[in-house]
Short mmCIF file of C-alpha atoms and ligand atoms in Angstrom, two decimals:
data_model
loop_
_atom_site.label_atom_id
_atom_site.label_comp_id
_atom_site.label_asym_id
_atom_site.label_seq_id
_atom_site.Cartn_x
_atom_site.Cartn_y
_atom_site.Cartn_z
CA MET A 1 106.86 53.32 63.19
CA ASP A 2 109.48 52.81 65.84
CA TRP A 3 108.14 53.95 69.19
CA THR A 4 111.01 52.61 71.30
CA ASP A 5 111.28 54.44 74.63
CA ARG A 6 107.83 55.97 74.24
CA VAL A 7 105.21 55.36 76.93
CA GLY A 8 101.50 54.84 76.39
CA VAL A 9 98.80 54.78 79.07
CA VAL A 10 95.86 52.57 78.11
CA THR A 11 92.75 52.21 80.25
CA GLY A 12 90.63 49.09 79.94
CA ALA A 13 93.82 47.22 79.02
CA ALA A 14 92.64 43.99 80.65
CA SER A 15 90.29 43.16 77.80
CA GLY A 16 88.95 43.79 74.32
CA ILE A 17 89.96 46.96 72.50
CA GLY A 18 92.22 48.20 75.32
CA ALA A 19 94.19 44.92 75.39
CA ALA A 20 94.46 44.95 71.57
CA THR A 21 95.75 48.53 71.68
CA ALA A 22 98.32 47.62 74.32
CA ARG A 23 99.52 44.76 72.09
CA ARG A 24 99.79 47.06 69.03
CA PHE A 25 101.69 49.71 70.99
CA ALA A 26 104.10 47.13 72.42
CA ALA A 27 104.68 45.69 68.94
CA ARG A 28 105.99 49.14 67.95
CA GLY A 29 108.43 49.13 70.83
CA MET A 30 106.37 51.26 73.18
CA ARG A 31 106.15 50.67 76.90
CA VAL A 32 102.53 50.45 78.01
CA VAL A 33 101.00 51.20 81.38
CA GLY A 34 97.64 49.45 81.53
CA LEU A 35 94.97 50.67 83.94
CA ASP A 36 91.96 48.48 84.69
CA LEU A 37 89.72 47.28 87.52
CA ASP A 38 90.30 43.68 86.51
CA ALA A 39 93.61 42.48 87.98
CA ALA A 40 93.30 38.98 86.47
CA GLY A 41 92.65 40.42 83.01
CA LEU A 42 95.64 42.74 83.39
CA ALA A 43 97.78 39.75 84.31
CA ALA A 44 96.68 38.03 81.07
CA THR A 45 97.63 41.10 79.01
CA HIS A 46 100.93 41.24 80.89
CA GLU A 47 101.60 37.61 80.03
CA ALA A 48 100.79 38.21 76.35
CA ILE A 49 103.01 41.30 76.04
CA GLY A 50 105.79 40.70 78.55
CA ALA A 51 108.02 43.22 80.29
CA ALA A 52 106.93 46.15 78.11
CA PHE A 53 103.56 46.10 79.91
CA THR A 54 103.02 47.45 83.42
CA PRO A 55 99.66 46.54 84.94
CA VAL A 56 98.02 48.90 87.42
CA ALA A 57 94.77 47.72 88.97
CA LEU A 58 92.58 50.73 89.73
CA ASP A 59 89.21 52.31 89.13
CA VAL A 60 89.50 55.18 86.63
CA SER A 61 86.72 57.01 88.47
CA ASP A 62 89.01 57.28 91.52
CA GLY A 63 90.84 60.52 90.76
CA ALA A 64 93.38 60.14 93.58
CA ALA A 65 94.34 56.61 92.47
CA VAL A 66 94.70 57.76 88.86
CA ARG A 67 96.89 60.73 89.90
CA ALA A 68 99.10 58.43 91.97
CA ALA A 69 99.55 55.93 89.12
CA VAL A 70 99.83 58.28 86.15
CA GLY A 71 101.36 61.35 87.79
CA GLY A 72 104.31 59.26 88.99
CA LEU A 73 105.43 58.14 85.52
CA ALA A 74 108.60 59.51 83.94
CA ARG A 75 107.16 60.01 80.46
CA ILE A 76 103.85 59.78 78.58
CA ASP A 77 103.48 60.07 74.82
CA ALA A 78 99.95 58.74 74.34
CA VAL A 79 96.80 58.10 76.36
CA VAL A 80 94.01 55.82 75.19
CA ASN A 81 90.76 55.69 77.15
CA CYS A 82 88.96 52.38 76.62
CA ALA A 83 87.66 51.61 80.15
CA VAL A 84 83.90 51.46 80.21
CA ASN A 85 80.90 50.67 82.32
CA PHE A 86 78.40 49.08 79.91
CA LEU A 87 75.39 49.75 82.14
CA ALA A 88 72.31 50.00 79.92
CA LYS A 89 69.31 51.43 81.76
CA GLY A 90 66.31 53.36 80.49
CA ILE A 91 63.22 54.50 82.34
CA ASP A 92 64.28 52.31 85.29
CA VAL A 93 67.57 54.17 85.85
CA THR A 94 68.45 55.11 89.45
CA GLN A 95 70.49 57.97 90.88
CA ASP A 96 73.22 55.48 91.78
CA ASP A 97 73.25 54.15 88.21
CA TRP A 98 73.77 57.64 86.81
CA ASP A 99 76.46 58.44 89.37
CA ARG A 100 78.39 55.28 88.55
CA VAL A 101 78.17 55.35 84.76
CA LEU A 102 79.00 59.05 84.46
CA ARG A 103 81.86 58.76 86.93
CA VAL A 104 83.49 55.87 85.06
CA ASN A 105 82.75 56.62 81.40
CA VAL A 106 83.06 60.41 81.37
CA GLN A 107 84.82 61.58 84.52
CA GLY A 108 87.23 58.64 84.28
CA ILE A 109 88.54 60.00 80.97
CA SER A 110 88.87 63.45 82.50
CA ASN A 111 90.80 62.00 85.46
CA VAL A 112 93.32 60.21 83.25
CA VAL A 113 93.88 63.11 80.84
CA GLN A 114 94.22 65.62 83.71
CA ALA A 115 96.82 63.43 85.41
CA ALA A 116 98.73 62.78 82.18
CA HIS A 117 98.58 66.36 80.90
CA PRO A 118 101.97 67.67 82.14
CA LEU A 119 103.85 64.69 80.72
CA LEU A 120 101.88 64.68 77.45
CA ALA A 121 102.76 68.36 77.07
CA ALA A 122 106.42 67.67 77.87
CA SER A 123 106.60 65.06 75.10
CA GLY A 124 105.96 67.72 72.44
CA HIS A 125 103.78 65.30 70.43
CA GLY A 126 101.20 64.08 72.92
CA ALA A 127 98.17 62.21 71.63
CA VAL A 128 94.95 61.21 73.34
CA VAL A 129 92.38 58.86 71.85
CA ASN A 130 89.05 58.39 73.57
CA VAL A 131 86.65 55.62 72.68
CA ALA A 132 83.00 56.50 72.14
CA SER A 133 80.64 54.36 70.03
CA VAL A 134 78.08 54.42 67.25
CA SER A 135 75.74 54.51 70.26
CA ALA A 136 76.73 58.19 70.69
CA HIS A 137 74.66 58.92 67.58
CA ALA A 138 71.74 56.52 67.63
CA ALA A 139 68.80 55.78 69.88
CA GLN A 140 68.81 52.19 71.08
CA PRO A 141 66.21 50.65 73.39
CA SER A 142 66.69 51.16 77.16
CA ARG A 143 70.08 52.81 76.87
CA TRP A 144 69.76 56.24 78.43
CA THR A 145 72.89 55.65 80.45
CA TYR A 146 75.46 54.05 78.12
CA ASN A 147 74.48 56.06 75.03
CA THR A 148 74.44 59.37 76.90
CA THR A 149 77.96 58.80 78.21
CA LYS A 150 79.14 57.95 74.69
CA GLY A 151 77.65 61.19 73.34
CA ALA A 152 79.36 63.06 76.16
CA ILE A 153 82.71 61.50 75.23
CA VAL A 154 82.45 62.90 71.69
CA THR A 155 81.83 66.40 73.07
CA LEU A 156 84.47 66.04 75.80
CA THR A 157 86.98 65.08 73.10
CA LYS A 158 86.37 68.33 71.18
CA CYS A 159 86.71 70.45 74.34
CA MET A 160 89.91 68.66 75.32
CA ALA A 161 91.31 69.06 71.80
CA LEU A 162 90.80 72.82 71.95
CA ASP A 163 92.24 73.32 75.42
CA LEU A 164 95.26 71.05 74.93
CA SER A 165 96.15 72.29 71.44
CA ALA A 166 98.42 74.97 72.92
CA ASP A 167 100.55 72.14 74.33
CA ARG A 168 100.64 70.41 70.92
CA ILE A 169 98.54 67.57 72.28
CA ARG A 170 96.09 66.11 69.77
CA VAL A 171 92.83 64.63 71.09
CA ASN A 172 90.58 62.45 68.94
CA VAL A 173 87.80 59.91 69.40
CA VAL A 174 87.01 56.63 67.67
CA SER A 175 83.47 55.32 67.47
CA PRO A 176 83.34 51.57 66.98
CA GLY A 177 80.40 49.62 65.62
CA TRP A 178 79.71 46.16 67.03
CA ILE A 179 83.06 44.60 67.89
CA TRP A 180 83.46 40.97 68.94
CA THR A 181 84.73 41.54 72.50
CA PRO A 182 83.67 39.80 75.74
CA GLU A 183 80.64 42.08 76.24
CA VAL A 184 79.26 41.28 72.78
CA ALA A 185 80.20 37.61 73.18
CA LYS A 186 78.20 37.61 76.43
CA ALA A 187 75.15 39.07 74.66
CA ALA A 188 75.53 36.34 72.03
CA GLY A 189 75.77 33.60 74.66
CA GLY A 190 79.15 32.88 73.07
CA ASP A 191 77.48 31.83 69.80
CA ARG A 192 79.15 34.00 67.16
CA GLU A 193 78.00 31.81 64.30
CA LYS A 194 74.36 32.40 65.24
CA TRP A 195 74.51 36.12 65.97
CA GLU A 196 77.04 37.50 63.50
CA PRO A 197 74.64 37.13 60.55
CA VAL A 198 72.03 39.09 62.55
CA TRP A 199 74.15 41.85 64.04
CA GLY A 200 76.54 41.90 61.07
CA ARG A 201 73.72 43.32 58.93
CA PHE A 202 73.74 46.54 60.97
CA HIS A 203 77.02 47.24 59.15
CA MET A 204 77.65 47.78 55.40
CA LEU A 205 80.49 45.27 55.65
CA ARG A 206 77.98 42.65 56.90
CA ARG A 207 80.07 41.46 59.80
CA LEU A 208 81.21 42.37 63.29
CA GLY A 209 84.52 44.12 63.82
CA GLU A 210 87.59 42.81 65.61
CA ALA A 211 89.20 44.54 68.59
CA ASP A 212 92.44 44.78 66.63
CA GLU A 213 90.72 46.71 63.81
CA VAL A 214 89.79 49.40 66.34
CA ALA A 215 93.28 49.25 67.85
CA ALA A 216 94.71 49.87 64.36
CA ALA A 217 92.68 53.09 64.03
CA ILE A 218 93.71 54.18 67.53
CA THR A 219 97.37 53.53 66.71
CA PHE A 220 97.05 55.61 63.52
CA LEU A 221 95.54 58.53 65.47
CA CYS A 222 98.45 58.37 67.94
CA SER A 223 101.02 58.35 65.15
CA ALA A 224 102.78 61.09 63.20
CA ASP A 225 100.63 60.09 60.19
CA ALA A 226 97.76 61.83 62.01
CA SER A 227 99.81 64.92 62.84
CA PHE A 228 97.16 67.38 61.50
CA ILE A 229 94.15 65.57 62.97
CA THR A 230 92.65 66.78 66.23
CA GLY A 231 89.15 67.18 67.64
CA ALA A 232 88.00 64.56 65.12
CA GLU A 233 85.75 61.54 65.40
CA LEU A 234 86.71 58.47 63.38
CA PRO A 235 83.97 55.86 63.03
CA VAL A 236 85.43 52.35 62.99
CA ASP A 237 82.05 50.85 62.31
CA GLY A 238 81.97 48.97 59.00
CA GLY A 239 79.59 51.62 57.67
CA TYR A 240 77.02 51.44 60.51
CA LEU A 241 76.56 55.20 60.86
CA ALA A 242 76.54 55.91 57.13
CA MET A 243 73.75 53.44 56.38
CA GLY A 244 70.19 54.66 55.87
CA PRO A 245 66.97 53.12 57.20
CA GLU A 246 66.75 50.91 54.08
CA GLY A 247 69.60 48.94 55.55
CA LEU A 248 71.45 46.71 53.10
CA GLY A 249 68.58 46.73 50.62
CA ASP A 250 67.71 43.52 48.79
CA ASP A 251 71.20 42.12 48.92
CA SER A 252 71.02 39.63 51.70
CA SER A 253 74.46 38.15 51.05
CA PHE A 254 76.59 37.74 54.11
CA ALA A 255 80.31 38.14 53.68
CA GLY A 256 81.19 37.41 57.31
CA THR A 257 84.40 35.55 57.86
CA ASP A 258 85.45 35.70 54.19
CA ALA A 259 85.59 39.50 54.29
CA ARG A 260 87.73 39.37 57.40
CA GLU A 261 90.15 36.96 55.81
CA GLU A 262 90.49 39.15 52.71
CA ARG A 263 91.82 42.10 54.68
N1 NAD B 1 82.66 45.96 71.93
C1 NAD B 1 81.89 46.75 71.21
O1 NAD B 1 81.07 46.30 70.41
C2 NAD B 1 82.01 48.24 71.36
C3 NAD B 1 81.23 49.03 70.50
C4 NAD B 1 81.33 50.41 70.60
C5 NAD B 1 82.16 50.97 71.53
N2 NAD B 1 82.88 50.18 72.36
C6 NAD B 1 83.73 50.86 73.33
O2 NAD B 1 85.05 50.36 73.27
C7 NAD B 1 85.67 50.51 74.55
C8 NAD B 1 86.27 49.19 74.96
O3 NAD B 1 85.22 48.24 75.00
P1 NAD B 1 85.47 46.66 74.92
O4 NAD B 1 84.37 46.10 74.10
O5 NAD B 1 86.88 46.40 74.57
O6 NAD B 1 85.16 46.29 76.43
P2 NAD B 1 85.79 45.22 77.43
O7 NAD B 1 84.70 44.86 78.38
O8 NAD B 1 86.45 44.11 76.68
O9 NAD B 1 86.89 46.10 78.17
C9 NAD B 1 86.53 47.13 79.01
C10 NAD B 1 87.49 47.13 80.18
O10 NAD B 1 87.17 48.25 81.04
C11 NAD B 1 87.43 47.83 82.36
N3 NAD B 1 86.74 48.69 83.32
C12 NAD B 1 85.42 48.76 83.58
N4 NAD B 1 85.17 49.68 84.53
C13 NAD B 1 86.38 50.19 84.89
C14 NAD B 1 86.79 51.17 85.83
N5 NAD B 1 85.90 51.79 86.59
N6 NAD B 1 88.11 51.46 85.95
C15 NAD B 1 89.02 50.80 85.18
N7 NAD B 1 88.68 49.87 84.27
C16 NAD B 1 87.38 49.57 84.13
C17 NAD B 1 86.92 46.40 82.40
O11 NAD B 1 87.46 45.68 83.52
C18 NAD B 1 87.39 45.87 81.06
O12 NAD B 1 88.64 45.24 81.15
C19 NAD B 1 84.58 51.02 75.48
O13 NAD B 1 84.68 52.41 75.61
C20 NAD B 1 83.29 50.65 74.76
O14 NAD B 1 82.22 51.50 75.11
C21 NAD B 1 82.83 48.84 72.30
#
């Protein structure tokens, strides 16, 4: 895949899956415009990628800022929406919590796709990939906010895919399982060795995923190899969603790092 001269817009590019996607795109020759709140994180991605990466510090929920940054570009071939507010609230949720999490996780995607739409259409092969989660499909304790926004992203993806199909823009969504990114590392207190055997068992593959494994699926969905795929959800979850309540059964073996190395 040679994507020289193509331009990708990646939100959440300062960290985790967004940064991994920016690196994959750049490795294929693409120029990447990374949008994120975190200027220091963007600078780190910039340093890792070099001149092919343009950092833009903004809040994706700020429609005017997104229009100014994205609308002013000369070309856009792909948009990837990774930016997220991880707020997890349940019965204690406030009006402000709802306003914030919906504005960032759902409306933020709408802002970026709206702004990029004319240039995606002009490319003749535009692709959008949104990032939802296994949490779109499962109840988890005290997560009215995060999980609801992830469910909304799956539905938003289908509506976008229908409306943008006339412009030959494909819109898909990936739903990751537990991926070792800073948010998960924070929950683990940085102790992957302790927590991977516990959380890994939520997945058939008995381990956590890597940001680059999600980036690989995103890159596929943006490529010509996915030319007849739109409105689809691709779980990148090591079998999390396919597993029944019996879990892994009696087999308590833990493949962990070995399985990763075998890839
Ligand atoms: N890590 C996981 O286990 C996991 C699992 C399922 C789904 N996901 C999804 O994958 C996507 C990426 O997650 P990640 O784990 O790489 O997270 P991350 O925390 O590493 O990256 C998220 C980025 O979004 C940015 N961001 C937050 N609010 C923003 C805003 N208002 N405007 C612009 N940028 C903003 C943050 O600064 C951060 O750089 C998210 O949609 C997340 O819900 C992650």
